[in-house]
Structures are given as structure tokens and as C-alpha cells.
Amino acid sequence: MKKNIKHMRKDHNHSEGFIRDYPLYSYDEISSTNTVAKELSESGAAKGIVTALIQSAGRGRRERVWDSPEGGLWFSLFETVAEKDIRKLSFFMNFGIILAAINTMKQYLDSDTLKVKWPNDIYASGKKLGGVLLETFDGPSGKTVVTGVGLNTWNGSKENWISLLDLGIEKVPNSEILEKLIENLDILREKLYDSPEELMSGWEKYDLFSGKTVKVKSSQGSYEGIVKGYSNRGALIISASSGGIRTIETGEVENVR
Amino acid sequence: MKIDDIEKIIQMLKDSDISELTIEQEGVKFSLKRDLVIHGEVLPRPAEVLIQSGPASQVVEAPVSNARFIKAKMPGTFYSTPSPESPDYVKVGDTINDDTVVCIIEAMKIFNEIKAEMSGKIVKVLVESGESLEYDQPIFEIE
């Protein structure tokens, strides 16, 4: 039976155990793990992991709804750092968490079926398996990075996304997947936190768009071109059909051919 | 720097043997030469005083403003609201302080909440929500 903790804020001093050295805050149903992570950080928690069985208002980019029914793995990792370190940490989390998730999924899926879509979505067999929403803000004791992750594990599928269940994987507890993912993240942090080039090259091995013609919609305009790679800061580099090389920091990418 | 200050400096130059003088202050650089033509140059920082070229007698008409700017700490996309349907974080006329959240800048799908880090009143929003920002680009004019 579910505990009645919907929309309830937990006291940051009362986590329910740890995953590695991250205090763990587990809920049955909350609006969004990112929202609760932000609240916990604002109440004084320096870091932690928030999980929910169900997100009633799971969020994607610009408040797009992230469907979060029971069965999927929905969590947010938050940590506070000094202002000078915020760019480095958010860059690492953006690409490192995806690589950690890929390394974790490789336990269950053939690595050839796993892809990343710039900048932070995970694909399996051509459909979305997971995604990340990163938010940063000023906390009471520094800058906080909240890394929200949604992984379709045992929650069935819809038209544009797929889950491990649909891929015929034998069920394992989400808690086990989460622990492995956080362990993989810490391994990457130890090895690659100071090596953005290596982190990007590890990420690029799974790139969905490498060498393909794509259309990018960004606030700077729409461009079509061939993907040439990614900068050490994680920006997309394309050889534009209209001529020249373009480096794009933010945008939506569509595969054209 | 105020108009009175400029007038005093011009007078000082007239009364001296100095043929050329350059002063840089608060993002504005200007130089005076003995032929009394003033060359104004606005530095990359936001201009707080506009000095026009021309004979010295016209220079004292340069406007003075107390404007300051909240600028982009990173390149990315500017959003004035926390979500598409939400009201703006701040609008013209709002009084802000250091901790007031004024916007979000998205860079590579990372949504960065930006605080004002200054106090004052918003007199102008210089960027449309959804537009791209360059590093150090002024976003809000603050009085």
C-alpha cells in the first residue's frame, strides 16, 4: 500500500538511507522529482537523490509533460557547489549522466541498439528510452545543479518511446538499476570530470546523428547540415547546407536522412 | 561622470599646457585634444554616458544616465518565464534586489535560473523571450 506522501515535502534531515554517499529521498507520488529536489536543496540539503514511483507532473524541456506512470525509473540527483564550479558540474552532469545511463543499460541491452540524441536523450531501437532535464539555481549555500532523469524501464511503451519491458528484458528492481547508474556516474566522475574531451568522445560513440544530415531549430534560426561532431563544451557542430560550419549551443535536432 | 565634471576638465585643459588627455571611467572612454575636438568611444561595456564628436562647445550637451544592466553570464536562449504559460519573472517597473530571479537562460538543455545580483528598478527588457543571447549581452536595464 502506498504511503500518503503525495506533494509532501520531506525534512532534509530525514532521508531514507543512502545511495553511495547521496542521501536518498523516496516518494510514492510527487509532482516532479526536480521540483522536490529543488525544495530540499532550498531547505538546506547539500546533495541527494529524489525518487518517485509516479510523477504527477513530470517535466521535460520548457514544461513539456514527461509521462511518468508507475513502473518507470524517475529520479533527480542534486548537489550544491561553489559558483566557480557550476559550469563544470552542469556540463559533466549533462553528458556524464547520459553516459552513465548508457553504461548501465548495456547490462541489459546490446550496445549497438543504444544511442544518444544531442544533448541528453537516450534512444534504444530507434525510440526514446530516457531523457534528462538539468536545472541550476542559487541555493542557500551555493549554486545547485538538479539533474532529473526519466528512464522507461517497466512502464510499457507509447508511440514515440519504448521501455525495457517492451524490449523483452527480464525485470529487475528499479532500485538496482538506480544504484548501478549512480555507481557508473561516480566512476565517470573520477575518470573524466577534468577531461571534457574524453567525456565527449565517450558520449559521441553512441551519437544518433553522427555523419547524418539534420535540421536544427534554434533561437538563432533553423539550419540544415551534416553533423561533424561536438565541441569540448558540448555544442553541436554542423557543416551547413547553406555553407560554412555552424556551432550550435541550444536547439532541437531532427534527423532528415 | 557628470556634465559639470566634463566642463571642468575642458577648462583645466584650456588653462594648462597639456595637448591631449584621455579618461576612462565606468565603461566610457573619451579623449580631449588641444584642438578642442572630443573623440568619444563607447567601450564594449554598456555606455552610461554618450559623448558626441564635435567642437568642445557642443560636448556639454551629452546626456547622462544612471542605467545599469543585468547581463548574460553565458550564451544561450533567454526565457522571461519559468514555463511557457507562466507570467514573466519580472516586468518593467518592478523593484528587484540581489536575490530576485529575473529569467532563465537555456544552454544545451540546461536551464539556468538567473538572479539579478543587483538592486533597483527594471526600466527596460532588452531581449524577447526565446531569443538567443551572447555572453555579456545586456538583458535588463536597471535604474
mmCIF file of C-alpha atoms in Angstrom:
data_model
loop_
_atom_site.group_PDB
_atom_site.id
_atom_site.type_symbol
_atom_site.label_atom_id
_atom_site.label_comp_id
_atom_site.label_asym_id
_atom_site.label_seq_id
_atom_site.Cartn_x
_atom_site.Cartn_y
_atom_site.Cartn_z
ATOM 1 C CA MET A 1 0.000 0.000 0.000
ATOM 2 C CA LYS A 2 1.285 3.425 -0.937
ATOM 3 C CA LYS A 3 2.273 5.852 1.755
ATOM 4 C CA ASN A 4 0.273 9.048 1.712
ATOM 5 C CA ILE A 5 3.125 11.394 0.939
ATOM 6 C CA LYS A 6 1.840 12.989 -2.221
ATOM 7 C CA HIS A 7 3.122 16.545 -2.654
ATOM 8 C CA MET A 8 4.592 16.462 0.833
ATOM 9 C CA ARG A 9 7.992 17.992 1.406
ATOM 10 C CA LYS A 10 10.385 15.848 3.393
ATOM 11 C CA ASP A 11 12.647 17.197 6.021
ATOM 12 C CA HIS A 12 16.101 17.149 4.504
ATOM 13 C CA ASN A 13 17.490 15.789 7.760
ATOM 14 C CA HIS A 14 15.408 12.644 7.395
ATOM 15 C CA SER A 15 16.481 10.863 4.271
ATOM 16 C CA GLU A 16 15.794 7.166 3.901
ATOM 17 C CA GLY A 17 19.280 5.786 3.662
ATOM 18 C CA PHE A 18 21.883 6.449 1.026
ATOM 19 C CA ILE A 19 22.959 5.507 -2.470
ATOM 20 C CA ARG A 20 26.727 5.642 -2.209
ATOM 21 C CA ASP A 21 27.136 8.942 -0.341
ATOM 22 C CA TYR A 22 23.967 10.606 -1.645
ATOM 23 C CA PRO A 23 21.108 10.811 0.867
ATOM 24 C CA LEU A 24 18.048 9.135 -0.655
ATOM 25 C CA TYR A 25 14.564 10.671 -0.510
ATOM 26 C CA SER A 26 11.946 8.247 -1.823
ATOM 27 C CA TYR A 27 8.336 9.123 -2.537
ATOM 28 C CA ASP A 28 5.386 7.225 -3.902
ATOM 29 C CA GLU A 29 3.880 10.097 -5.847
ATOM 30 C CA ILE A 30 5.024 13.691 -6.189
ATOM 31 C CA SER A 31 4.635 16.405 -8.774
ATOM 32 C CA SER A 32 8.177 16.158 -10.114
ATOM 33 C CA THR A 33 11.429 14.874 -8.674
ATOM 34 C CA ASN A 34 13.217 18.012 -9.929
ATOM 35 C CA THR A 35 10.755 20.247 -8.080
ATOM 36 C CA VAL A 36 11.163 18.329 -4.812
ATOM 37 C CA ALA A 37 14.957 18.202 -5.235
ATOM 38 C CA LYS A 38 14.951 21.987 -5.548
ATOM 39 C CA GLU A 39 12.821 22.295 -2.395
ATOM 40 C CA LEU A 40 15.160 20.002 -0.459
ATOM 41 C CA SER A 41 18.163 21.981 -1.607
ATOM 42 C CA GLU A 42 16.495 25.245 -0.631
ATOM 43 C CA SER A 43 15.788 23.796 2.805
ATOM 44 C CA GLY A 44 19.489 23.157 3.325
ATOM 45 C CA ALA A 45 20.347 19.741 1.884
ATOM 46 C CA ALA A 46 23.731 19.872 0.161
ATOM 47 C CA LYS A 47 23.082 16.891 -2.065
ATOM 48 C CA GLY A 48 20.814 13.936 -2.503
ATOM 49 C CA ILE A 49 18.723 11.756 -4.751
ATOM 50 C CA VAL A 50 14.936 12.057 -5.007
ATOM 51 C CA THR A 51 12.934 9.166 -6.428
ATOM 52 C CA ALA A 52 9.230 8.752 -7.098
ATOM 53 C CA LEU A 53 7.122 5.815 -8.212
ATOM 54 C CA ILE A 54 4.872 8.259 -10.037
ATOM 55 C CA GLN A 55 5.388 11.880 -11.099
ATOM 56 C CA SER A 56 2.018 13.572 -11.422
ATOM 57 C CA ALA A 57 3.579 16.485 -13.310
ATOM 58 C CA GLY A 58 6.833 15.143 -14.734
ATOM 59 C CA ARG A 59 8.566 17.841 -16.755
ATOM 60 C CA GLY A 60 10.618 17.913 -19.891
ATOM 61 C CA ARG A 61 12.127 20.868 -21.718
ATOM 62 C CA ARG A 62 10.113 24.087 -21.184
ATOM 63 C CA GLU A 63 7.461 22.311 -19.122
ATOM 64 C CA ARG A 64 6.678 19.715 -21.737
ATOM 65 C CA VAL A 65 4.918 16.880 -19.991
ATOM 66 C CA TRP A 66 7.106 13.896 -19.234
ATOM 67 C CA ASP A 67 4.712 10.975 -18.887
ATOM 68 C CA SER A 68 5.752 9.272 -15.647
ATOM 69 C CA PRO A 69 3.458 6.373 -14.767
ATOM 70 C CA GLU A 70 4.286 3.704 -12.238
ATOM 71 C CA GLY A 71 6.953 1.275 -13.421
ATOM 72 C CA GLY A 72 9.486 3.754 -14.810
ATOM 73 C CA LEU A 73 12.592 4.992 -13.059
ATOM 74 C CA TRP A 74 12.108 8.679 -12.195
ATOM 75 C CA PHE A 75 14.743 10.379 -10.119
ATOM 76 C CA SER A 76 16.687 13.610 -9.628
ATOM 77 C CA LEU A 77 20.180 13.980 -8.313
ATOM 78 C CA PHE A 78 21.032 17.351 -6.796
ATOM 79 C CA GLU A 79 24.240 18.814 -5.481
ATOM 80 C CA THR A 80 25.454 22.234 -4.447
ATOM 81 C CA VAL A 81 28.819 23.642 -5.451
ATOM 82 C CA ALA A 82 30.722 26.906 -5.326
ATOM 83 C CA GLU A 83 29.755 29.381 -8.068
ATOM 84 C CA LYS A 84 33.097 28.950 -9.834
ATOM 85 C CA ASP A 85 32.379 25.232 -10.334
ATOM 86 C CA ILE A 86 28.827 25.451 -11.634
ATOM 87 C CA ARG A 87 29.626 25.384 -15.358
ATOM 88 C CA LYS A 88 31.949 22.433 -14.978
ATOM 89 C CA LEU A 89 29.499 20.428 -12.889
ATOM 90 C CA SER A 90 26.495 21.125 -15.114
ATOM 91 C CA PHE A 91 28.495 20.202 -18.222
ATOM 92 C CA PHE A 92 29.631 16.972 -16.589
ATOM 93 C CA MET A 93 26.145 16.083 -15.405
ATOM 94 C CA ASN A 94 24.604 16.837 -18.796
ATOM 95 C CA PHE A 95 26.780 14.385 -20.678
ATOM 96 C CA GLY A 96 28.097 12.213 -17.829
ATOM 97 C CA ILE A 97 24.666 11.130 -16.602
ATOM 98 C CA ILE A 98 23.739 10.059 -20.134
ATOM 99 C CA LEU A 99 26.931 8.045 -20.487
ATOM 100 C CA ALA A 100 26.370 6.530 -17.027
ATOM 101 C CA ALA A 101 22.837 5.554 -18.071
ATOM 102 C CA ILE A 102 24.132 4.047 -21.329
ATOM 103 C CA ASN A 103 26.798 2.086 -19.427
ATOM 104 C CA THR A 104 24.062 0.830 -17.104
ATOM 105 C CA MET A 105 21.676 -0.095 -19.923
ATOM 106 C CA LYS A 106 24.471 -2.048 -21.609
ATOM 107 C CA GLN A 107 23.978 -4.641 -18.863
ATOM 108 C CA TYR A 108 20.548 -5.358 -20.293
ATOM 109 C CA LEU A 109 20.669 -4.309 -23.941
ATOM 110 C CA ASP A 110 23.005 -4.823 -26.863
ATOM 111 C CA SER A 111 25.146 -1.684 -27.010
ATOM 112 C CA ASP A 112 24.525 -1.400 -30.780
ATOM 113 C CA THR A 113 20.873 -0.621 -30.101
ATOM 114 C CA LEU A 114 21.718 2.203 -27.681
ATOM 115 C CA LYS A 115 22.084 5.759 -28.962
ATOM 116 C CA VAL A 116 22.254 9.274 -27.582
ATOM 117 C CA LYS A 117 20.425 12.201 -29.092
ATOM 118 C CA TRP A 118 22.122 15.530 -28.518
ATOM 119 C CA PRO A 119 22.254 16.784 -25.959
ATOM 120 C CA ASN A 120 20.690 14.474 -23.404
ATOM 121 C CA ASP A 121 18.233 11.851 -24.591
ATOM 122 C CA ILE A 122 18.748 8.104 -24.719
ATOM 123 C CA TYR A 123 17.385 6.008 -27.549
ATOM 124 C CA ALA A 124 17.007 2.252 -27.908
ATOM 125 C CA SER A 125 15.935 0.553 -31.124
ATOM 126 C CA GLY A 126 15.118 3.968 -32.604
ATOM 127 C CA LYS A 127 12.754 5.140 -29.839
ATOM 128 C CA LYS A 128 13.232 7.250 -26.754
ATOM 129 C CA LEU A 129 14.247 5.173 -23.745
ATOM 130 C CA GLY A 130 15.092 8.067 -21.456
ATOM 131 C CA GLY A 131 15.850 11.732 -21.077
ATOM 132 C CA VAL A 132 17.407 14.269 -18.783
ATOM 133 C CA LEU A 133 16.330 17.705 -17.588
ATOM 134 C CA LEU A 134 19.031 19.807 -15.960
ATOM 135 C CA GLU A 135 18.258 22.920 -13.948
ATOM 136 C CA THR A 136 20.562 25.186 -11.991
ATOM 137 C CA PHE A 137 19.710 27.815 -9.413
ATOM 138 C CA ASP A 138 21.142 29.694 -6.445
ATOM 139 C CA GLY A 139 20.719 27.657 -3.279
ATOM 140 C CA PRO A 140 21.241 28.802 0.289
ATOM 141 C CA SER A 141 24.847 27.636 0.317
ATOM 142 C CA GLY A 142 25.920 27.913 -3.302
ATOM 143 C CA LYS A 143 24.856 27.006 -6.796
ATOM 144 C CA THR A 144 22.750 23.892 -7.123
ATOM 145 C CA VAL A 145 22.541 21.582 -10.107
ATOM 146 C CA VAL A 146 19.453 19.387 -10.312
ATOM 147 C CA THR A 147 19.742 16.535 -12.797
ATOM 148 C CA GLY A 148 16.384 14.943 -13.475
ATOM 149 C CA VAL A 149 16.360 11.563 -15.190
ATOM 150 C CA GLY A 150 13.489 9.598 -16.638
ATOM 151 C CA LEU A 151 14.149 6.046 -17.787
ATOM 152 C CA ASN A 152 11.405 3.932 -19.296
ATOM 153 C CA THR A 153 12.071 0.669 -17.548
ATOM 154 C CA TRP A 154 8.892 -1.280 -16.807
ATOM 155 C CA ASN A 155 6.227 1.222 -17.796
ATOM 156 C CA GLY A 156 5.247 -0.100 -21.217
ATOM 157 C CA SER A 157 5.518 1.962 -24.359
ATOM 158 C CA LYS A 158 3.859 4.653 -26.402
ATOM 159 C CA GLU A 159 4.157 5.785 -29.979
ATOM 160 C CA ASN A 160 7.410 7.691 -29.561
ATOM 161 C CA TRP A 161 9.031 5.927 -26.630
ATOM 162 C CA ILE A 162 9.974 2.443 -25.599
ATOM 163 C CA SER A 163 10.776 0.694 -22.318
ATOM 164 C CA LEU A 164 12.970 -2.188 -21.218
ATOM 165 C CA LEU A 165 9.766 -4.172 -20.724
ATOM 166 C CA ASP A 166 8.920 -3.846 -24.434
ATOM 167 C CA LEU A 167 12.439 -4.800 -25.369
ATOM 168 C CA GLY A 168 11.911 -8.146 -23.663
ATOM 169 C CA ILE A 169 14.282 -7.587 -20.764
ATOM 170 C CA GLU A 170 13.801 -9.680 -17.637
ATOM 171 C CA LYS A 171 12.567 -7.439 -14.864
ATOM 172 C CA VAL A 172 14.967 -6.187 -12.201
ATOM 173 C CA PRO A 173 14.062 -3.686 -9.469
ATOM 174 C CA ASN A 174 14.386 -0.023 -10.423
ATOM 175 C CA SER A 175 16.355 0.494 -7.208
ATOM 176 C CA GLU A 176 19.002 -1.888 -8.529
ATOM 177 C CA ILE A 177 19.231 -0.006 -11.838
ATOM 178 C CA LEU A 178 19.475 3.305 -9.986
ATOM 179 C CA GLU A 179 22.259 2.103 -7.712
ATOM 180 C CA LYS A 180 24.228 0.810 -10.694
ATOM 181 C CA LEU A 181 23.669 4.056 -12.605
ATOM 182 C CA ILE A 182 24.921 6.188 -9.705
ATOM 183 C CA GLU A 183 27.931 3.913 -9.317
ATOM 184 C CA ASN A 184 28.682 4.316 -13.045
ATOM 185 C CA LEU A 185 28.306 8.073 -12.705
ATOM 186 C CA ASP A 186 30.812 8.177 -9.854
ATOM 187 C CA ILE A 187 33.253 6.077 -11.893
ATOM 188 C CA LEU A 188 32.969 8.539 -14.782
ATOM 189 C CA ARG A 189 33.316 11.483 -12.407
ATOM 190 C CA GLU A 190 36.532 10.080 -11.045
ATOM 191 C CA LYS A 191 37.956 9.446 -14.510
ATOM 192 C CA LEU A 192 36.564 12.184 -16.705
ATOM 193 C CA TYR A 193 35.425 15.146 -14.597
ATOM 194 C CA ASP A 194 38.534 17.066 -15.613
ATOM 195 C CA SER A 195 38.621 15.673 -19.165
ATOM 196 C CA PRO A 196 35.713 17.136 -21.158
ATOM 197 C CA GLU A 197 37.280 15.976 -24.422
ATOM 198 C CA GLU A 198 37.321 12.342 -23.288
ATOM 199 C CA LEU A 199 33.825 12.620 -21.860
ATOM 200 C CA MET A 200 32.513 13.956 -25.176
ATOM 201 C CA SER A 201 34.340 11.315 -27.173
ATOM 202 C CA GLY A 202 32.829 8.562 -24.962
ATOM 203 C CA TRP A 203 29.401 10.129 -25.474
ATOM 204 C CA GLU A 204 29.887 10.516 -29.242
ATOM 205 C CA LYS A 205 30.372 6.774 -29.701
ATOM 206 C CA TYR A 206 26.619 6.463 -29.267
ATOM 207 C CA ASP A 207 25.636 9.541 -31.257
ATOM 208 C CA LEU A 208 22.395 9.092 -33.173
ATOM 209 C CA PHE A 209 23.268 11.791 -35.705
ATOM 210 C CA SER A 210 26.955 11.323 -36.461
ATOM 211 C CA GLY A 211 27.576 11.976 -40.176
ATOM 212 C CA LYS A 212 23.861 12.396 -40.856
ATOM 213 C CA THR A 213 22.008 15.322 -42.317
ATOM 214 C CA VAL A 214 19.933 17.027 -39.662
ATOM 215 C CA LYS A 215 17.676 20.005 -39.275
ATOM 216 C CA VAL A 216 18.257 22.125 -36.176
ATOM 217 C CA LYS A 217 15.775 24.618 -34.836
ATOM 218 C CA SER A 218 17.433 27.061 -32.503
ATOM 219 C CA SER A 219 16.798 30.551 -31.213
ATOM 220 C CA GLN A 220 19.430 31.711 -33.688
ATOM 221 C CA GLY A 221 17.464 30.270 -36.638
ATOM 222 C CA SER A 222 16.890 26.981 -38.438
ATOM 223 C CA TYR A 223 19.734 25.186 -40.114
ATOM 224 C CA GLU A 224 20.203 22.066 -42.140
ATOM 225 C CA GLY A 225 23.538 20.359 -42.484
ATOM 226 C CA ILE A 226 25.726 17.349 -41.833
ATOM 227 C CA VAL A 227 26.763 16.636 -38.234
ATOM 228 C CA LYS A 228 30.528 16.999 -37.995
ATOM 229 C CA GLY A 229 30.859 16.426 -34.266
ATOM 230 C CA TYR A 230 30.695 18.216 -30.928
ATOM 231 C CA SER A 231 32.869 20.802 -29.247
ATOM 232 C CA ASN A 232 34.576 20.183 -25.918
ATOM 233 C CA ARG A 233 31.863 22.338 -24.390
ATOM 234 C CA GLY A 234 29.208 20.016 -25.816
ATOM 235 C CA ALA A 235 27.990 22.254 -28.657
ATOM 236 C CA LEU A 236 26.756 20.650 -31.877
ATOM 237 C CA ILE A 237 28.911 21.344 -34.948
ATOM 238 C CA ILE A 238 27.335 21.042 -38.381
ATOM 239 C CA SER A 239 28.516 21.690 -41.898
ATOM 240 C CA ALA A 240 25.579 23.803 -43.048
ATOM 241 C CA SER A 241 23.949 23.107 -46.415
ATOM 242 C CA SER A 242 23.989 26.854 -46.991
ATOM 243 C CA GLY A 243 27.750 26.857 -46.499
ATOM 244 C CA GLY A 244 30.114 27.186 -43.578
ATOM 245 C CA ILE A 245 30.466 25.464 -40.237
ATOM 246 C CA ARG A 246 27.953 26.291 -37.517
ATOM 247 C CA THR A 247 28.371 25.670 -33.811
ATOM 248 C CA ILE A 248 25.026 25.396 -32.053
ATOM 249 C CA GLU A 249 24.698 25.607 -28.281
ATOM 250 C CA THR A 250 20.966 25.138 -27.921
ATOM 251 C CA GLY A 251 18.371 23.711 -30.239
ATOM 252 C CA GLU A 252 16.119 20.876 -31.253
ATOM 253 C CA VAL A 253 17.564 18.401 -33.721
ATOM 254 C CA GLU A 254 15.613 16.370 -36.245
ATOM 255 C CA ASN A 255 17.068 13.626 -38.346
ATOM 256 C CA VAL A 256 16.492 14.386 -42.027
ATOM 257 C CA ARG A 257 18.376 11.492 -43.642
ATOM 258 C CA MET B 1 30.944 61.234 -14.812
ATOM 259 C CA LYS B 2 28.691 64.279 -14.969
ATOM 260 C CA ILE B 3 28.484 67.189 -17.406
ATOM 261 C CA ASP B 4 29.909 69.524 -14.773
ATOM 262 C CA ASP B 5 32.931 67.277 -14.482
ATOM 263 C CA ILE B 6 33.479 67.352 -18.226
ATOM 264 C CA GLU B 7 33.217 71.120 -18.313
ATOM 265 C CA LYS B 8 35.764 71.374 -15.516
ATOM 266 C CA ILE B 9 38.138 69.047 -17.331
ATOM 267 C CA ILE B 10 37.834 71.082 -20.533
ATOM 268 C CA GLN B 11 38.573 74.252 -18.610
ATOM 269 C CA MET B 12 41.548 72.622 -16.937
ATOM 270 C CA LEU B 13 42.896 71.586 -20.321
ATOM 271 C CA LYS B 14 42.456 75.105 -21.690
ATOM 272 C CA ASP B 15 44.347 76.518 -18.726
ATOM 273 C CA SER B 16 47.170 74.019 -18.995
ATOM 274 C CA ASP B 17 49.946 73.069 -21.353
ATOM 275 C CA ILE B 18 48.504 69.624 -21.851
ATOM 276 C CA SER B 19 47.801 68.890 -25.502
ATOM 277 C CA GLU B 20 45.968 65.609 -25.067
ATOM 278 C CA LEU B 21 44.074 63.905 -22.244
ATOM 279 C CA THR B 22 42.327 60.503 -22.118
ATOM 280 C CA ILE B 23 39.978 59.458 -19.338
ATOM 281 C CA GLU B 24 38.328 56.062 -18.917
ATOM 282 C CA GLN B 25 35.613 55.581 -16.352
ATOM 283 C CA GLU B 26 32.518 53.401 -15.872
ATOM 284 C CA GLY B 27 32.650 51.841 -19.304
ATOM 285 C CA VAL B 28 33.221 55.091 -21.194
ATOM 286 C CA LYS B 29 36.441 56.396 -22.607
ATOM 287 C CA PHE B 30 36.905 59.842 -24.024
ATOM 288 C CA SER B 31 39.846 61.890 -25.084
ATOM 289 C CA LEU B 32 40.443 65.610 -25.328
ATOM 290 C CA LYS B 33 42.976 67.180 -27.645
ATOM 291 C CA ARG B 34 44.334 70.664 -27.714
ATOM 292 C CA ASP B 35 42.377 71.449 -30.886
ATOM 293 C CA LEU B 36 39.300 71.012 -28.655
ATOM 294 C CA VAL B 37 37.747 68.207 -30.684
ATOM 295 C CA ILE B 38 36.472 65.438 -28.490
ATOM 296 C CA HIS B 39 36.504 61.856 -29.733
ATOM 297 C CA GLY B 40 34.068 59.660 -27.900
ATOM 298 C CA GLU B 41 34.394 55.895 -27.864
ATOM 299 C CA VAL B 42 31.964 53.582 -26.139
ATOM 300 C CA LEU B 43 33.709 50.541 -24.788
ATOM 301 C CA PRO B 44 32.171 47.061 -25.030
ATOM 302 C CA ARG B 45 30.684 47.587 -21.580
ATOM 303 C CA PRO B 46 27.307 49.319 -21.648
ATOM 304 C CA ALA B 47 27.535 53.011 -22.297
ATOM 305 C CA GLU B 48 26.450 55.117 -19.388
ATOM 306 C CA VAL B 49 27.477 58.423 -20.908
ATOM 307 C CA LEU B 50 27.304 59.236 -24.580
ATOM 308 C CA ILE B 51 29.871 61.720 -25.756
ATOM 309 C CA GLN B 52 29.458 63.061 -29.229
ATOM 310 C CA SER B 53 32.267 64.118 -31.515
ATOM 311 C CA GLY B 54 32.439 67.770 -32.384
ATOM 312 C CA PRO B 55 33.601 71.101 -31.099
ATOM 313 C CA ALA B 56 34.040 71.304 -27.351
ATOM 314 C CA SER B 57 31.210 73.772 -27.019
ATOM 315 C CA GLN B 58 28.718 71.071 -28.107
ATOM 316 C CA VAL B 59 30.030 68.301 -25.911
ATOM 317 C CA VAL B 60 28.402 69.550 -22.732
ATOM 318 C CA GLU B 61 25.033 68.512 -24.169
ATOM 319 C CA ALA B 62 25.871 64.818 -23.762
ATOM 320 C CA PRO B 63 23.107 63.034 -21.827
ATOM 321 C CA VAL B 64 23.833 61.370 -18.533
ATOM 322 C CA SER B 65 22.086 58.191 -17.339
ATOM 323 C CA ASN B 66 22.213 56.122 -14.180
ATOM 324 C CA ALA B 67 21.361 52.977 -16.113
ATOM 325 C CA ARG B 68 22.923 49.678 -15.200
ATOM 326 C CA PHE B 69 22.417 46.335 -16.881
ATOM 327 C CA ILE B 70 21.826 42.729 -15.918
ATOM 328 C CA LYS B 71 23.892 40.867 -18.456
ATOM 329 C CA ALA B 72 24.070 37.303 -19.765
ATOM 330 C CA LYS B 73 26.589 35.236 -17.832
ATOM 331 C CA MET B 74 26.566 32.635 -20.566
ATOM 332 C CA PRO B 75 25.456 32.286 -24.170
ATOM 333 C CA GLY B 76 22.105 30.597 -24.599
ATOM 334 C CA THR B 77 18.394 31.179 -25.020
ATOM 335 C CA PHE B 78 16.627 33.768 -22.876
ATOM 336 C CA TYR B 79 13.312 32.901 -21.262
ATOM 337 C CA SER B 80 11.386 35.523 -19.319
ATOM 338 C CA THR B 81 9.081 32.948 -17.720
ATOM 339 C CA PRO B 82 9.602 29.734 -15.761
ATOM 340 C CA SER B 83 7.267 27.920 -18.189
ATOM 341 C CA PRO B 84 5.515 28.953 -21.404
ATOM 342 C CA GLU B 85 2.201 29.642 -19.651
ATOM 343 C CA SER B 86 3.618 31.387 -16.591
ATOM 344 C CA PRO B 87 3.829 35.152 -16.109
ATOM 345 C CA ASP B 88 7.180 36.861 -16.559
ATOM 346 C CA TYR B 89 9.575 36.596 -13.641
ATOM 347 C CA VAL B 90 9.850 40.393 -13.703
ATOM 348 C CA LYS B 91 8.430 43.242 -15.760
ATOM 349 C CA VAL B 92 9.163 46.910 -16.382
ATOM 350 C CA GLY B 93 8.583 48.912 -13.215
ATOM 351 C CA ASP B 94 9.324 46.030 -10.841
ATOM 352 C CA THR B 95 11.704 46.682 -7.990
ATOM 353 C CA ILE B 96 14.321 43.982 -7.693
ATOM 354 C CA ASN B 97 17.049 43.015 -5.269
ATOM 355 C CA ASP B 98 20.086 40.734 -5.400
ATOM 356 C CA ASP B 99 18.015 37.584 -4.905
ATOM 357 C CA THR B 100 15.217 38.307 -7.360
ATOM 358 C CA VAL B 101 15.051 35.639 -10.063
ATOM 359 C CA VAL B 102 14.766 37.555 -13.330
ATOM 360 C CA CYS B 103 14.947 34.929 -16.083
ATOM 361 C CA ILE B 104 16.157 31.554 -17.276
ATOM 362 C CA ILE B 105 18.988 31.070 -19.725
ATOM 363 C CA GLU B 106 18.992 27.725 -21.506
ATOM 364 C CA ALA B 107 22.274 26.411 -22.768
ATOM 365 C CA MET B 108 22.468 22.886 -24.145
ATOM 366 C CA LYS B 109 19.197 21.953 -22.491
ATOM 367 C CA ILE B 110 20.466 23.105 -19.109
ATOM 368 C CA PHE B 111 18.016 25.589 -17.643
ATOM 369 C CA ASN B 112 19.860 28.135 -15.540
ATOM 370 C CA GLU B 113 17.837 30.285 -13.191
ATOM 371 C CA ILE B 114 19.378 33.762 -13.144
ATOM 372 C CA LYS B 115 19.262 36.164 -10.204
ATOM 373 C CA ALA B 116 19.514 39.928 -10.533
ATOM 374 C CA GLU B 117 22.546 40.280 -8.251
ATOM 375 C CA MET B 118 21.789 43.991 -8.062
ATOM 376 C CA SER B 119 19.072 46.217 -6.666
ATOM 377 C CA GLY B 120 16.964 48.781 -8.460
ATOM 378 C CA LYS B 121 14.005 49.142 -10.785
ATOM 379 C CA ILE B 122 13.601 47.494 -14.168
ATOM 380 C CA VAL B 123 13.229 50.193 -16.804
ATOM 381 C CA LYS B 124 13.605 48.117 -19.935
ATOM 382 C CA VAL B 125 13.670 44.480 -21.041
ATOM 383 C CA LEU B 126 16.119 44.426 -23.914
ATOM 384 C CA VAL B 127 15.551 40.880 -25.203
ATOM 385 C CA GLU B 128 12.434 38.993 -26.312
ATOM 386 C CA SER B 129 11.717 35.689 -24.605
ATOM 387 C CA GLY B 130 13.043 32.877 -26.806
ATOM 388 C CA GLU B 131 15.797 34.972 -28.368
ATOM 389 C CA SER B 132 19.413 33.915 -28.223
ATOM 390 C CA LEU B 133 21.922 35.699 -26.035
ATOM 391 C CA GLU B 134 25.606 36.279 -26.471
ATOM 392 C CA TYR B 135 27.918 36.205 -23.481
ATOM 393 C CA ASP B 136 27.756 39.523 -21.574
ATOM 394 C CA GLN B 137 24.797 40.789 -23.602
ATOM 395 C CA PRO B 138 22.634 43.243 -21.622
ATOM 396 C CA ILE B 139 19.203 41.732 -20.856
ATOM 397 C CA PHE B 140 17.596 44.200 -18.464
ATOM 398 C CA GLU B 141 18.212 47.897 -17.968
ATOM 399 C CA ILE B 142 18.095 48.766 -14.291
ATOM 400 C CA GLU B 143 17.776 52.188 -12.718
#
